Amino acid sequence: NGKRVQWLHGSDGEVWVWIMGDSPGDKPYELISEELMAERARQQAQKEAEELWKQKEAEITKKFRDAMAKEKAKIVAEKWKIETEDRKAAKLMEEKIQEELKKREEEERQRGEEQIRQQEELRAKELYLSLKQAQQHSQHNEHEDQEWKEQLRRSKAADEERSHKARMARDEYRRQSLRAIEKGKVAGLSNLFKGASLNKEMEIKINSNNPSSVMMLTAPASKAWERPSRPISREIIVRWFKEEQLPRRAGFERNTSAVAPWFHGIISRQEAEELLMNMSEGAFLVRVSEKIWGYALSYRQLSGFKHFLVDASGDFYSFLGVDPNRHATLTDLIDFHKEEIITSSGGELLLEPCGQRKHPPDYSLLFE
């Protein structure tokens, strides 16, 4: 098998043989055994110590890991506490800023309110002076104010009545319209008179103590007319009548140049009632209103008087709040209600015109 043993030879040529303990310097067997046992004991102790250290190290690791976790939790809790305090501080700061902004806003609001109050006081003074001037022109029209309020009240009552009787109102309106067409009182027939010029001389028969008297009227040349929102003085009303109503032949009888017997000038409600006082039911007159751009129709009934406002601010004539019909001229409106009632509740028919009681007539100012 190729293996062999080679023996060592001594100086004498013989195979060298060593006997433990016989040579100088050899340790005794007992000592060698002791050393071997000591080495084995050391190695075993080292092994056991390593095992013990592993256990100890695991315990130490666990102990400090737990301690670290506790410290970490403590740190987190402390940090949360600090953050909470920071949030509280931030909230306090925010509240302080908001309070400061609210304070500044309130100061700004107070300054704005003070400015508005001063402007309001100034505007109130201006309006007061304006109203005072208007009042000085119309102090004699207190009764007309009552007429205005009464007319508005009746208008509201009439609106409520129509809302409850809508079908009746529509049927009545249709019947009245057909009746007007049958009688040839369509508004278009009156448009023939709209072309009358103020620059042309007009002959007006005055319904007075001298029925045959004649007034020659020539419309004065004037600057461009701009109508105010409402009447503010008699002068303005007279100019409105001359500028807008004369060309439409307001107050004239149909197809003639004579003033209608029912037409009156700028007279008050009380004056109208005095004129109608001794007349029978159905008597009426039309007077120029000082409250609206239009007229007031004063009517005699058994128990007293009624006053209806006639709107003439547009291109037609109609009662305010009591009658939906529109008429091209004031005469059309009067003639229509000589045969058709004004309201279904009152049954008013215009039967007898109330003429003039004095000379010159109360409308003379309108035709000067």
mmCIF file of C-alpha atoms in Angstrom:
data_model
loop_
_atom_site.group_PDB
_atom_site.id
_atom_site.type_symbol
_atom_site.label_atom_id
_atom_site.label_comp_id
_atom_site.label_asym_id
_atom_site.label_seq_id
_atom_site.Cartn_x
_atom_site.Cartn_y
_atom_site.Cartn_z
ATOM 1 C CA ASN A 1 0.000 0.000 0.000
ATOM 2 C CA GLY A 2 3.071 2.253 -0.162
ATOM 3 C CA LYS A 3 3.162 3.011 3.574
ATOM 4 C CA ARG A 4 6.239 2.360 5.656
ATOM 5 C CA VAL A 5 7.786 3.194 9.023
ATOM 6 C CA GLN A 6 11.174 4.805 9.349
ATOM 7 C CA TRP A 7 12.865 4.523 12.674
ATOM 8 C CA LEU A 8 15.137 7.136 14.178
ATOM 9 C CA HIS A 9 18.631 5.947 15.070
ATOM 10 C CA GLY A 10 20.765 7.098 17.885
ATOM 11 C CA SER A 11 24.464 8.031 17.847
ATOM 12 C CA ASP A 12 25.327 4.407 18.401
ATOM 13 C CA GLY A 13 23.465 3.436 15.313
ATOM 14 C CA GLU A 14 20.759 1.728 17.190
ATOM 15 C CA VAL A 15 17.056 2.540 16.982
ATOM 16 C CA TRP A 16 16.458 5.521 19.175
ATOM 17 C CA VAL A 17 14.061 4.858 22.055
ATOM 18 C CA TRP A 18 12.759 7.563 24.468
ATOM 19 C CA ILE A 19 11.382 6.661 27.824
ATOM 20 C CA MET A 20 9.330 9.473 29.371
ATOM 21 C CA GLY A 21 10.813 10.646 32.624
ATOM 22 C CA ASP A 22 14.209 9.128 32.098
ATOM 23 C CA SER A 23 15.768 12.012 30.220
ATOM 24 C CA PRO A 24 17.042 15.070 32.043
ATOM 25 C CA GLY A 25 14.467 17.878 32.085
ATOM 26 C CA ASP A 26 11.489 15.550 31.574
ATOM 27 C CA LYS A 27 8.470 16.305 33.721
ATOM 28 C CA PRO A 28 7.180 13.637 35.937
ATOM 29 C CA TYR A 29 4.098 11.804 34.771
ATOM 30 C CA GLU A 30 2.085 13.044 37.677
ATOM 31 C CA LEU A 31 2.934 16.636 36.799
ATOM 32 C CA ILE A 32 2.058 16.113 33.180
ATOM 33 C CA SER A 33 -1.269 14.559 34.217
ATOM 34 C CA GLU A 34 -1.945 17.497 36.478
ATOM 35 C CA GLU A 35 -1.227 19.921 33.679
ATOM 36 C CA LEU A 36 -3.444 17.998 31.294
ATOM 37 C CA MET A 37 -6.298 17.958 33.808
ATOM 38 C CA ALA A 38 -5.763 21.629 34.509
ATOM 39 C CA GLU A 39 -5.918 22.397 30.753
ATOM 40 C CA ARG A 40 -9.051 20.343 30.320
ATOM 41 C CA ALA A 41 -10.620 22.019 33.348
ATOM 42 C CA ARG A 42 -9.646 25.438 31.960
ATOM 43 C CA GLN A 43 -11.173 24.655 28.567
ATOM 44 C CA GLN A 44 -14.373 23.323 30.161
ATOM 45 C CA ALA A 45 -14.595 26.345 32.415
ATOM 46 C CA GLN A 46 -14.026 28.619 29.417
ATOM 47 C CA LYS A 47 -16.785 26.847 27.522
ATOM 48 C CA GLU A 48 -19.167 27.099 30.457
ATOM 49 C CA ALA A 49 -18.188 30.727 30.947
ATOM 50 C CA GLU A 50 -18.973 31.438 27.300
ATOM 51 C CA GLU A 51 -22.406 29.823 27.702
ATOM 52 C CA LEU A 52 -22.971 31.729 30.906
ATOM 53 C CA TRP A 53 -21.921 34.968 29.184
ATOM 54 C CA LYS A 54 -24.332 34.355 26.383
ATOM 55 C CA GLN A 55 -27.152 34.054 28.902
ATOM 56 C CA LYS A 56 -25.917 37.064 30.823
ATOM 57 C CA GLU A 57 -25.504 39.055 27.641
ATOM 58 C CA ALA A 58 -29.063 38.158 26.615
ATOM 59 C CA GLU A 59 -30.324 39.274 30.016
ATOM 60 C CA ILE A 60 -28.335 42.505 29.805
ATOM 61 C CA THR A 61 -29.539 43.121 26.250
ATOM 62 C CA LYS A 62 -33.155 42.549 27.269
ATOM 63 C CA LYS A 63 -32.740 44.674 30.362
ATOM 64 C CA PHE A 64 -31.295 47.613 28.482
ATOM 65 C CA ARG A 65 -33.678 47.137 25.582
ATOM 66 C CA ASP A 66 -36.571 47.398 28.016
ATOM 67 C CA ALA A 67 -34.902 50.336 29.701
ATOM 68 C CA MET A 68 -34.359 51.968 26.311
ATOM 69 C CA ALA A 69 -37.998 51.400 25.403
ATOM 70 C CA LYS A 70 -39.053 52.983 28.673
ATOM 71 C CA GLU A 71 -36.737 55.918 28.097
ATOM 72 C CA LYS A 72 -37.981 56.245 24.541
ATOM 73 C CA ALA A 73 -41.582 56.183 25.743
ATOM 74 C CA LYS A 74 -40.646 58.740 28.349
ATOM 75 C CA ILE A 75 -38.965 60.895 25.722
ATOM 76 C CA VAL A 76 -41.997 60.561 23.415
ATOM 77 C CA ALA A 77 -44.311 61.486 26.276
ATOM 78 C CA GLU A 78 -42.124 64.428 27.138
ATOM 79 C CA LYS A 79 -41.989 65.467 23.496
ATOM 80 C CA TRP A 80 -45.800 65.166 23.219
ATOM 81 C CA LYS A 81 -46.096 67.272 26.329
ATOM 82 C CA ILE A 82 -43.793 69.877 24.820
ATOM 83 C CA GLU A 83 -45.696 69.765 21.520
ATOM 84 C CA THR A 84 -48.957 70.112 23.425
ATOM 85 C CA GLU A 85 -47.595 73.119 25.224
ATOM 86 C CA ASP A 86 -46.336 74.451 21.890
ATOM 87 C CA ARG A 87 -49.788 73.946 20.405
ATOM 88 C CA LYS A 88 -51.332 75.723 23.348
ATOM 89 C CA ALA A 89 -48.846 78.523 22.918
ATOM 90 C CA ALA A 90 -49.575 78.631 19.185
ATOM 91 C CA LYS A 91 -53.305 78.669 19.881
ATOM 92 C CA LEU A 92 -52.877 81.457 22.397
ATOM 93 C CA MET A 93 -50.852 83.364 19.831
ATOM 94 C CA GLU A 94 -53.530 82.760 17.193
ATOM 95 C CA GLU A 95 -56.259 83.904 19.578
ATOM 96 C CA LYS A 96 -54.225 86.976 20.394
ATOM 97 C CA ILE A 97 -53.797 87.765 16.691
ATOM 98 C CA GLN A 98 -57.512 87.201 16.053
ATOM 99 C CA GLU A 99 -58.402 89.426 18.976
ATOM 100 C CA GLU A 100 -56.112 92.124 17.617
ATOM 101 C CA LEU A 101 -57.630 91.806 14.139
ATOM 102 C CA LYS A 102 -61.149 91.945 15.588
ATOM 103 C CA LYS A 103 -60.187 95.034 17.536
ATOM 104 C CA ARG A 104 -58.820 96.681 14.398
ATOM 105 C CA GLU A 105 -61.902 95.586 12.459
ATOM 106 C CA GLU A 106 -64.171 97.063 15.128
ATOM 107 C CA GLU A 107 -62.221 100.322 15.066
ATOM 108 C CA GLU A 108 -62.465 100.404 11.270
ATOM 109 C CA ARG A 109 -66.176 99.617 11.477
ATOM 110 C CA GLN A 110 -66.714 102.413 13.992
ATOM 111 C CA ARG A 111 -64.859 104.858 11.752
ATOM 112 C CA GLY A 112 -66.959 103.717 8.778
ATOM 113 C CA GLU A 113 -70.179 104.013 10.781
ATOM 114 C CA GLU A 114 -69.175 107.493 11.880
ATOM 115 C CA GLN A 115 -68.524 108.515 8.273
ATOM 116 C CA ILE A 116 -71.869 107.041 7.191
ATOM 117 C CA ARG A 117 -73.602 108.792 10.083
ATOM 118 C CA GLN A 118 -72.075 112.130 9.096
ATOM 119 C CA GLN A 119 -73.050 111.592 5.462
ATOM 120 C CA GLU A 120 -76.537 110.578 6.586
ATOM 121 C CA GLU A 121 -76.900 113.748 8.661
ATOM 122 C CA LEU A 122 -75.688 115.869 5.750
ATOM 123 C CA ARG A 123 -78.033 114.105 3.325
ATOM 124 C CA ALA A 124 -80.923 114.448 5.789
ATOM 125 C CA LYS A 125 -80.329 118.197 5.945
ATOM 126 C CA GLU A 126 -80.262 118.417 2.144
ATOM 127 C CA LEU A 127 -83.465 116.396 1.816
ATOM 128 C CA TYR A 128 -85.105 118.422 4.570
ATOM 129 C CA LEU A 129 -84.354 121.675 2.767
ATOM 130 C CA SER A 130 -85.636 120.197 -0.492
ATOM 131 C CA LEU A 131 -88.834 118.917 1.123
ATOM 132 C CA LYS A 132 -89.263 122.192 2.960
ATOM 133 C CA GLN A 133 -89.145 124.076 -0.324
ATOM 134 C CA ALA A 134 -91.645 121.672 -1.869
ATOM 135 C CA GLN A 135 -93.874 122.018 1.197
ATOM 136 C CA GLN A 136 -93.882 125.788 0.867
ATOM 137 C CA HIS A 137 -95.324 125.348 -2.636
ATOM 138 C CA SER A 138 -98.017 122.895 -1.589
ATOM 139 C CA GLN A 139 -99.165 123.753 1.953
ATOM 140 C CA HIS A 140 -102.630 124.521 0.640
ATOM 141 C CA ASN A 141 -102.990 120.931 -0.648
ATOM 142 C CA GLU A 142 -103.530 119.095 2.662
ATOM 143 C CA HIS A 143 -106.930 117.896 1.525
ATOM 144 C CA GLU A 144 -105.342 116.581 -1.653
ATOM 145 C CA ASP A 145 -102.983 114.469 0.496
ATOM 146 C CA GLN A 146 -106.016 112.840 2.085
ATOM 147 C CA GLU A 147 -107.436 112.283 -1.370
ATOM 148 C CA TRP A 148 -104.194 110.570 -2.403
ATOM 149 C CA LYS A 149 -104.237 108.263 0.636
ATOM 150 C CA GLU A 150 -107.920 107.522 0.169
ATOM 151 C CA GLN A 151 -107.372 106.722 -3.495
ATOM 152 C CA LEU A 152 -104.497 104.378 -2.647
ATOM 153 C CA ARG A 153 -106.679 102.670 -0.047
ATOM 154 C CA ARG A 154 -109.458 102.214 -2.576
ATOM 155 C CA SER A 155 -106.943 100.980 -5.131
ATOM 156 C CA LYS A 156 -105.732 98.310 -2.720
ATOM 157 C CA ALA A 157 -109.306 97.320 -1.879
ATOM 158 C CA ALA A 158 -110.136 97.135 -5.578
ATOM 159 C CA ASP A 159 -107.079 94.944 -6.228
ATOM 160 C CA GLU A 160 -108.170 92.564 -3.480
ATOM 161 C CA GLU A 161 -111.678 92.496 -4.910
ATOM 162 C CA ARG A 162 -110.365 91.679 -8.385
ATOM 163 C CA SER A 163 -108.173 88.880 -7.020
ATOM 164 C CA HIS A 164 -111.309 87.234 -5.539
ATOM 165 C CA LYS A 165 -113.425 87.909 -8.619
ATOM 166 C CA ALA A 166 -110.917 87.348 -11.426
ATOM 167 C CA ARG A 167 -113.338 85.617 -13.737
ATOM 168 C CA MET A 168 -115.989 88.298 -13.260
ATOM 169 C CA ALA A 169 -113.431 91.024 -13.975
ATOM 170 C CA ARG A 170 -112.252 89.311 -17.181
ATOM 171 C CA ASP A 171 -115.826 88.825 -18.378
ATOM 172 C CA GLU A 172 -116.681 92.426 -17.574
ATOM 173 C CA TYR A 173 -113.558 93.685 -19.331
ATOM 174 C CA ARG A 174 -114.414 91.639 -22.440
ATOM 175 C CA ARG A 175 -118.001 92.892 -22.396
ATOM 176 C CA GLN A 176 -116.929 96.507 -21.971
ATOM 177 C CA SER A 177 -114.379 96.239 -24.775
ATOM 178 C CA LEU A 178 -116.983 94.802 -27.157
ATOM 179 C CA ARG A 179 -119.458 97.482 -26.103
ATOM 180 C CA ALA A 180 -116.875 100.207 -26.768
ATOM 181 C CA ILE A 181 -116.202 98.837 -30.252
ATOM 182 C CA GLU A 182 -119.923 98.654 -31.009
ATOM 183 C CA LYS A 183 -120.418 102.270 -30.023
ATOM 184 C CA GLY A 184 -117.456 103.468 -32.074
ATOM 185 C CA LYS A 185 -115.477 104.624 -29.056
ATOM 186 C CA VAL A 186 -112.295 102.839 -29.955
ATOM 187 C CA ALA A 187 -109.221 104.755 -28.860
ATOM 188 C CA GLY A 188 -107.915 104.998 -32.408
ATOM 189 C CA LEU A 189 -110.752 107.315 -33.426
ATOM 190 C CA SER A 190 -109.369 109.988 -31.131
ATOM 191 C CA ASN A 191 -105.877 109.876 -32.617
ATOM 192 C CA LEU A 192 -107.106 112.202 -35.362
ATOM 193 C CA PHE A 193 -106.800 115.039 -32.882
ATOM 194 C CA LYS A 194 -103.238 114.314 -31.727
ATOM 195 C CA GLY A 195 -101.680 116.272 -34.563
ATOM 196 C CA ALA A 196 -103.060 119.563 -33.308
ATOM 197 C CA SER A 197 -100.220 122.086 -32.950
ATOM 198 C CA LEU A 198 -99.699 124.455 -30.054
ATOM 199 C CA ASN A 199 -98.411 127.042 -32.510
ATOM 200 C CA LYS A 200 -101.821 127.235 -34.185
ATOM 201 C CA GLU A 201 -104.413 129.623 -32.757
ATOM 202 C CA MET A 202 -107.309 127.778 -31.121
ATOM 203 C CA GLU A 203 -110.759 129.136 -30.439
ATOM 204 C CA ILE A 204 -112.024 127.957 -27.031
ATOM 205 C CA LYS A 205 -115.580 128.453 -25.915
ATOM 206 C CA ILE A 206 -115.601 129.185 -22.204
ATOM 207 C CA ASN A 207 -118.352 127.507 -20.179
ATOM 208 C CA SER A 208 -119.142 130.492 -17.969
ATOM 209 C CA ASN A 209 -121.817 133.105 -17.358
ATOM 210 C CA ASN A 210 -121.309 134.168 -20.986
ATOM 211 C CA PRO A 211 -121.384 130.913 -22.996
ATOM 212 C CA SER A 212 -120.803 132.721 -26.256
ATOM 213 C CA SER A 213 -117.534 134.282 -25.141
ATOM 214 C CA VAL A 214 -114.456 133.081 -27.026
ATOM 215 C CA MET A 215 -110.799 132.965 -25.902
ATOM 216 C CA MET A 216 -108.013 133.060 -28.472
ATOM 217 C CA LEU A 217 -105.089 130.827 -27.379
ATOM 218 C CA THR A 218 -101.687 130.799 -28.956
ATOM 219 C CA ALA A 219 -99.190 128.341 -27.435
ATOM 220 C CA PRO A 220 -96.104 130.254 -26.278
ATOM 221 C CA ALA A 221 -92.701 129.276 -27.536
ATOM 222 C CA SER A 222 -90.737 127.635 -24.719
ATOM 223 C CA LYS A 223 -87.568 125.748 -24.048
ATOM 224 C CA ALA A 224 -87.403 121.951 -24.220
ATOM 225 C CA TRP A 225 -89.849 120.505 -21.689
ATOM 226 C CA GLU A 226 -88.578 117.918 -19.200
ATOM 227 C CA ARG A 227 -91.277 116.624 -16.885
ATOM 228 C CA PRO A 228 -90.290 116.123 -13.212
ATOM 229 C CA SER A 229 -91.044 112.809 -11.504
ATOM 230 C CA ARG A 230 -94.129 114.340 -9.844
ATOM 231 C CA PRO A 231 -95.842 117.749 -9.626
ATOM 232 C CA ILE A 232 -94.063 120.156 -7.294
ATOM 233 C CA SER A 233 -95.842 123.456 -7.945
ATOM 234 C CA ARG A 234 -98.806 124.948 -9.751
ATOM 235 C CA GLU A 235 -96.484 126.581 -12.261
ATOM 236 C CA ILE A 236 -95.059 123.182 -13.216
ATOM 237 C CA ILE A 237 -98.576 121.688 -13.485
ATOM 238 C CA VAL A 238 -99.735 124.511 -15.764
ATOM 239 C CA ARG A 239 -96.725 124.028 -18.002
ATOM 240 C CA TRP A 240 -97.289 120.248 -18.074
ATOM 241 C CA PHE A 241 -100.888 120.814 -19.170
ATOM 242 C CA LYS A 242 -99.856 123.218 -21.923
ATOM 243 C CA GLU A 243 -96.917 121.110 -23.129
ATOM 244 C CA GLU A 244 -98.503 117.644 -22.989
ATOM 245 C CA GLN A 245 -102.273 117.843 -22.552
ATOM 246 C CA LEU A 246 -103.343 120.605 -24.920
ATOM 247 C CA PRO A 247 -101.889 118.760 -27.953
ATOM 248 C CA ARG A 248 -104.015 115.759 -26.886
ATOM 249 C CA ARG A 249 -107.127 117.976 -26.528
ATOM 250 C CA ALA A 250 -107.559 117.141 -22.856
ATOM 251 C CA GLY A 251 -110.687 118.807 -21.448
ATOM 252 C CA PHE A 252 -112.309 119.527 -24.826
ATOM 253 C CA GLU A 253 -115.598 118.204 -26.091
ATOM 254 C CA ARG A 254 -115.359 115.648 -28.861
ATOM 255 C CA ASN A 255 -114.868 117.111 -32.365
ATOM 256 C CA THR A 256 -115.242 120.716 -31.144
ATOM 257 C CA SER A 257 -113.010 123.464 -29.778
ATOM 258 C CA ALA A 258 -115.258 124.032 -26.744
ATOM 259 C CA VAL A 259 -114.123 123.146 -23.242
ATOM 260 C CA ALA A 260 -116.155 120.255 -21.849
ATOM 261 C CA PRO A 261 -118.722 121.270 -19.187
ATOM 262 C CA TRP A 262 -117.291 118.722 -16.732
ATOM 263 C CA PHE A 263 -113.711 120.058 -16.993
ATOM 264 C CA HIS A 264 -112.206 122.146 -14.163
ATOM 265 C CA GLY A 265 -108.784 123.541 -13.409
ATOM 266 C CA ILE A 266 -106.504 123.091 -10.405
ATOM 267 C CA ILE A 267 -109.058 123.006 -7.597
ATOM 268 C CA SER A 268 -108.940 121.128 -4.304
ATOM 269 C CA ARG A 269 -110.993 118.156 -3.144
ATOM 270 C CA GLN A 270 -112.990 120.407 -0.804
ATOM 271 C CA GLU A 271 -113.799 122.872 -3.598
ATOM 272 C CA ALA A 272 -114.945 119.980 -5.800
ATOM 273 C CA GLU A 273 -117.262 118.657 -3.079
ATOM 274 C CA GLU A 274 -118.723 122.141 -2.549
ATOM 275 C CA LEU A 275 -119.546 122.323 -6.270
ATOM 276 C CA LEU A 276 -121.204 118.880 -6.176
ATOM 277 C CA MET A 277 -122.946 119.394 -2.828
ATOM 278 C CA ASN A 278 -126.426 120.338 -4.112
ATOM 279 C CA MET A 279 -126.409 118.012 -7.119
ATOM 280 C CA SER A 280 -128.001 114.575 -7.442
ATOM 281 C CA GLU A 281 -126.298 111.189 -7.560
ATOM 282 C CA GLY A 282 -124.281 110.681 -10.738
ATOM 283 C CA ALA A 283 -123.064 114.282 -10.975
ATOM 284 C CA PHE A 284 -119.344 114.562 -11.636
ATOM 285 C CA LEU A 285 -116.461 116.835 -12.569
ATOM 286 C CA VAL A 286 -112.848 116.343 -13.641
ATOM 287 C CA ARG A 287 -110.136 118.499 -12.080
ATOM 288 C CA VAL A 288 -106.374 118.707 -12.612
ATOM 289 C CA SER A 289 -104.519 116.808 -9.871
ATOM 290 C CA GLU A 290 -101.685 118.327 -7.869
ATOM 291 C CA LYS A 291 -100.344 114.929 -6.731
ATOM 292 C CA ILE A 292 -99.942 112.937 -9.941
ATOM 293 C CA TRP A 293 -99.521 113.712 -13.619
ATOM 294 C CA GLY A 294 -103.184 113.385 -14.376
ATOM 295 C CA TYR A 295 -106.623 114.239 -13.071
ATOM 296 C CA ALA A 296 -109.092 113.531 -10.286
ATOM 297 C CA LEU A 297 -112.694 112.629 -11.096
ATOM 298 C CA SER A 298 -115.001 113.745 -8.262
ATOM 299 C CA TYR A 299 -118.325 111.887 -8.145
ATOM 300 C CA ARG A 300 -121.559 112.611 -6.226
ATOM 301 C CA GLN A 301 -123.253 109.624 -4.615
ATOM 302 C CA LEU A 302 -126.213 109.397 -2.255
ATOM 303 C CA SER A 303 -124.133 109.119 0.903
ATOM 304 C CA GLY A 304 -121.359 111.537 -0.014
ATOM 305 C CA PHE A 305 -118.592 111.772 -2.573
ATOM 306 C CA LYS A 306 -116.019 109.601 -4.304
ATOM 307 C CA HIS A 307 -112.762 110.692 -5.885
ATOM 308 C CA PHE A 308 -110.968 108.642 -8.553
ATOM 309 C CA LEU A 309 -107.455 109.374 -9.812
ATOM 310 C CA VAL A 310 -106.923 109.332 -13.597
ATOM 311 C CA ASP A 311 -103.377 108.540 -14.754
ATOM 312 C CA ALA A 312 -102.241 110.647 -17.729
ATOM 313 C CA SER A 313 -98.482 110.129 -17.418
ATOM 314 C CA GLY A 314 -98.295 107.858 -20.471
ATOM 315 C CA ASP A 315 -99.900 107.895 -23.893
ATOM 316 C CA PHE A 316 -103.330 106.880 -22.562
ATOM 317 C CA TYR A 317 -105.844 107.733 -19.820
ATOM 318 C CA SER A 318 -107.003 105.217 -17.202
ATOM 319 C CA PHE A 319 -108.269 105.057 -13.623
ATOM 320 C CA LEU A 320 -105.689 104.073 -11.026
ATOM 321 C CA GLY A 321 -106.550 100.709 -9.485
ATOM 322 C CA VAL A 322 -110.258 100.476 -10.323
ATOM 323 C CA ASP A 323 -110.583 100.008 -14.095
ATOM 324 C CA PRO A 324 -108.231 98.150 -16.497
ATOM 325 C CA ASN A 325 -109.476 99.971 -19.610
ATOM 326 C CA ARG A 326 -107.175 102.434 -21.356
ATOM 327 C CA HIS A 327 -108.443 105.338 -23.453
ATOM 328 C CA ALA A 328 -106.695 107.485 -26.031
ATOM 329 C CA THR A 329 -108.226 110.748 -24.750
ATOM 330 C CA LEU A 330 -109.748 112.057 -21.549
ATOM 331 C CA THR A 331 -113.050 112.585 -23.377
ATOM 332 C CA ASP A 332 -113.050 108.914 -24.436
ATOM 333 C CA LEU A 333 -112.764 107.869 -20.790
ATOM 334 C CA ILE A 334 -115.633 110.148 -19.698
ATOM 335 C CA ASP A 335 -117.958 109.128 -22.556
ATOM 336 C CA PHE A 336 -117.218 105.446 -21.966
ATOM 337 C CA HIS A 337 -118.287 105.616 -18.314
ATOM 338 C CA LYS A 338 -121.472 107.475 -19.114
ATOM 339 C CA GLU A 339 -122.795 104.056 -20.112
ATOM 340 C CA GLU A 340 -120.418 101.650 -18.339
ATOM 341 C CA ILE A 341 -119.962 101.598 -14.560
ATOM 342 C CA ILE A 342 -116.602 102.516 -13.049
ATOM 343 C CA THR A 343 -116.611 99.785 -10.367
ATOM 344 C CA SER A 344 -118.841 96.739 -10.019
ATOM 345 C CA SER A 345 -119.210 97.340 -6.279
ATOM 346 C CA GLY A 346 -120.254 101.002 -6.545
ATOM 347 C CA GLY A 347 -122.038 100.979 -9.894
ATOM 348 C CA GLU A 348 -120.943 104.560 -10.667
ATOM 349 C CA LEU A 349 -122.277 106.025 -13.939
ATOM 350 C CA LEU A 350 -121.376 109.544 -15.089
ATOM 351 C CA LEU A 351 -124.824 111.095 -15.553
ATOM 352 C CA GLU A 352 -124.622 114.864 -15.063
ATOM 353 C CA PRO A 353 -121.561 117.098 -15.585
ATOM 354 C CA CYS A 354 -120.894 119.758 -12.960
ATOM 355 C CA GLY A 355 -119.983 123.020 -14.663
ATOM 356 C CA GLN A 356 -118.465 126.329 -13.580
ATOM 357 C CA ARG A 357 -119.919 128.498 -10.808
ATOM 358 C CA LYS A 358 -117.785 131.610 -11.201
ATOM 359 C CA HIS A 359 -116.219 133.912 -13.763
ATOM 360 C CA PRO A 360 -113.561 133.671 -14.991
ATOM 361 C CA PRO A 361 -113.681 129.852 -14.922
ATOM 362 C CA ASP A 362 -111.246 127.995 -12.656
ATOM 363 C CA TYR A 363 -109.428 126.535 -15.679
ATOM 364 C CA SER A 364 -108.599 129.913 -17.273
ATOM 365 C CA LEU A 365 -104.998 129.734 -15.980
ATOM 366 C CA LEU A 366 -104.451 126.613 -18.102
ATOM 367 C CA PHE A 367 -105.354 128.389 -21.340
ATOM 368 C CA GLU A 368 -103.655 131.763 -20.846
#
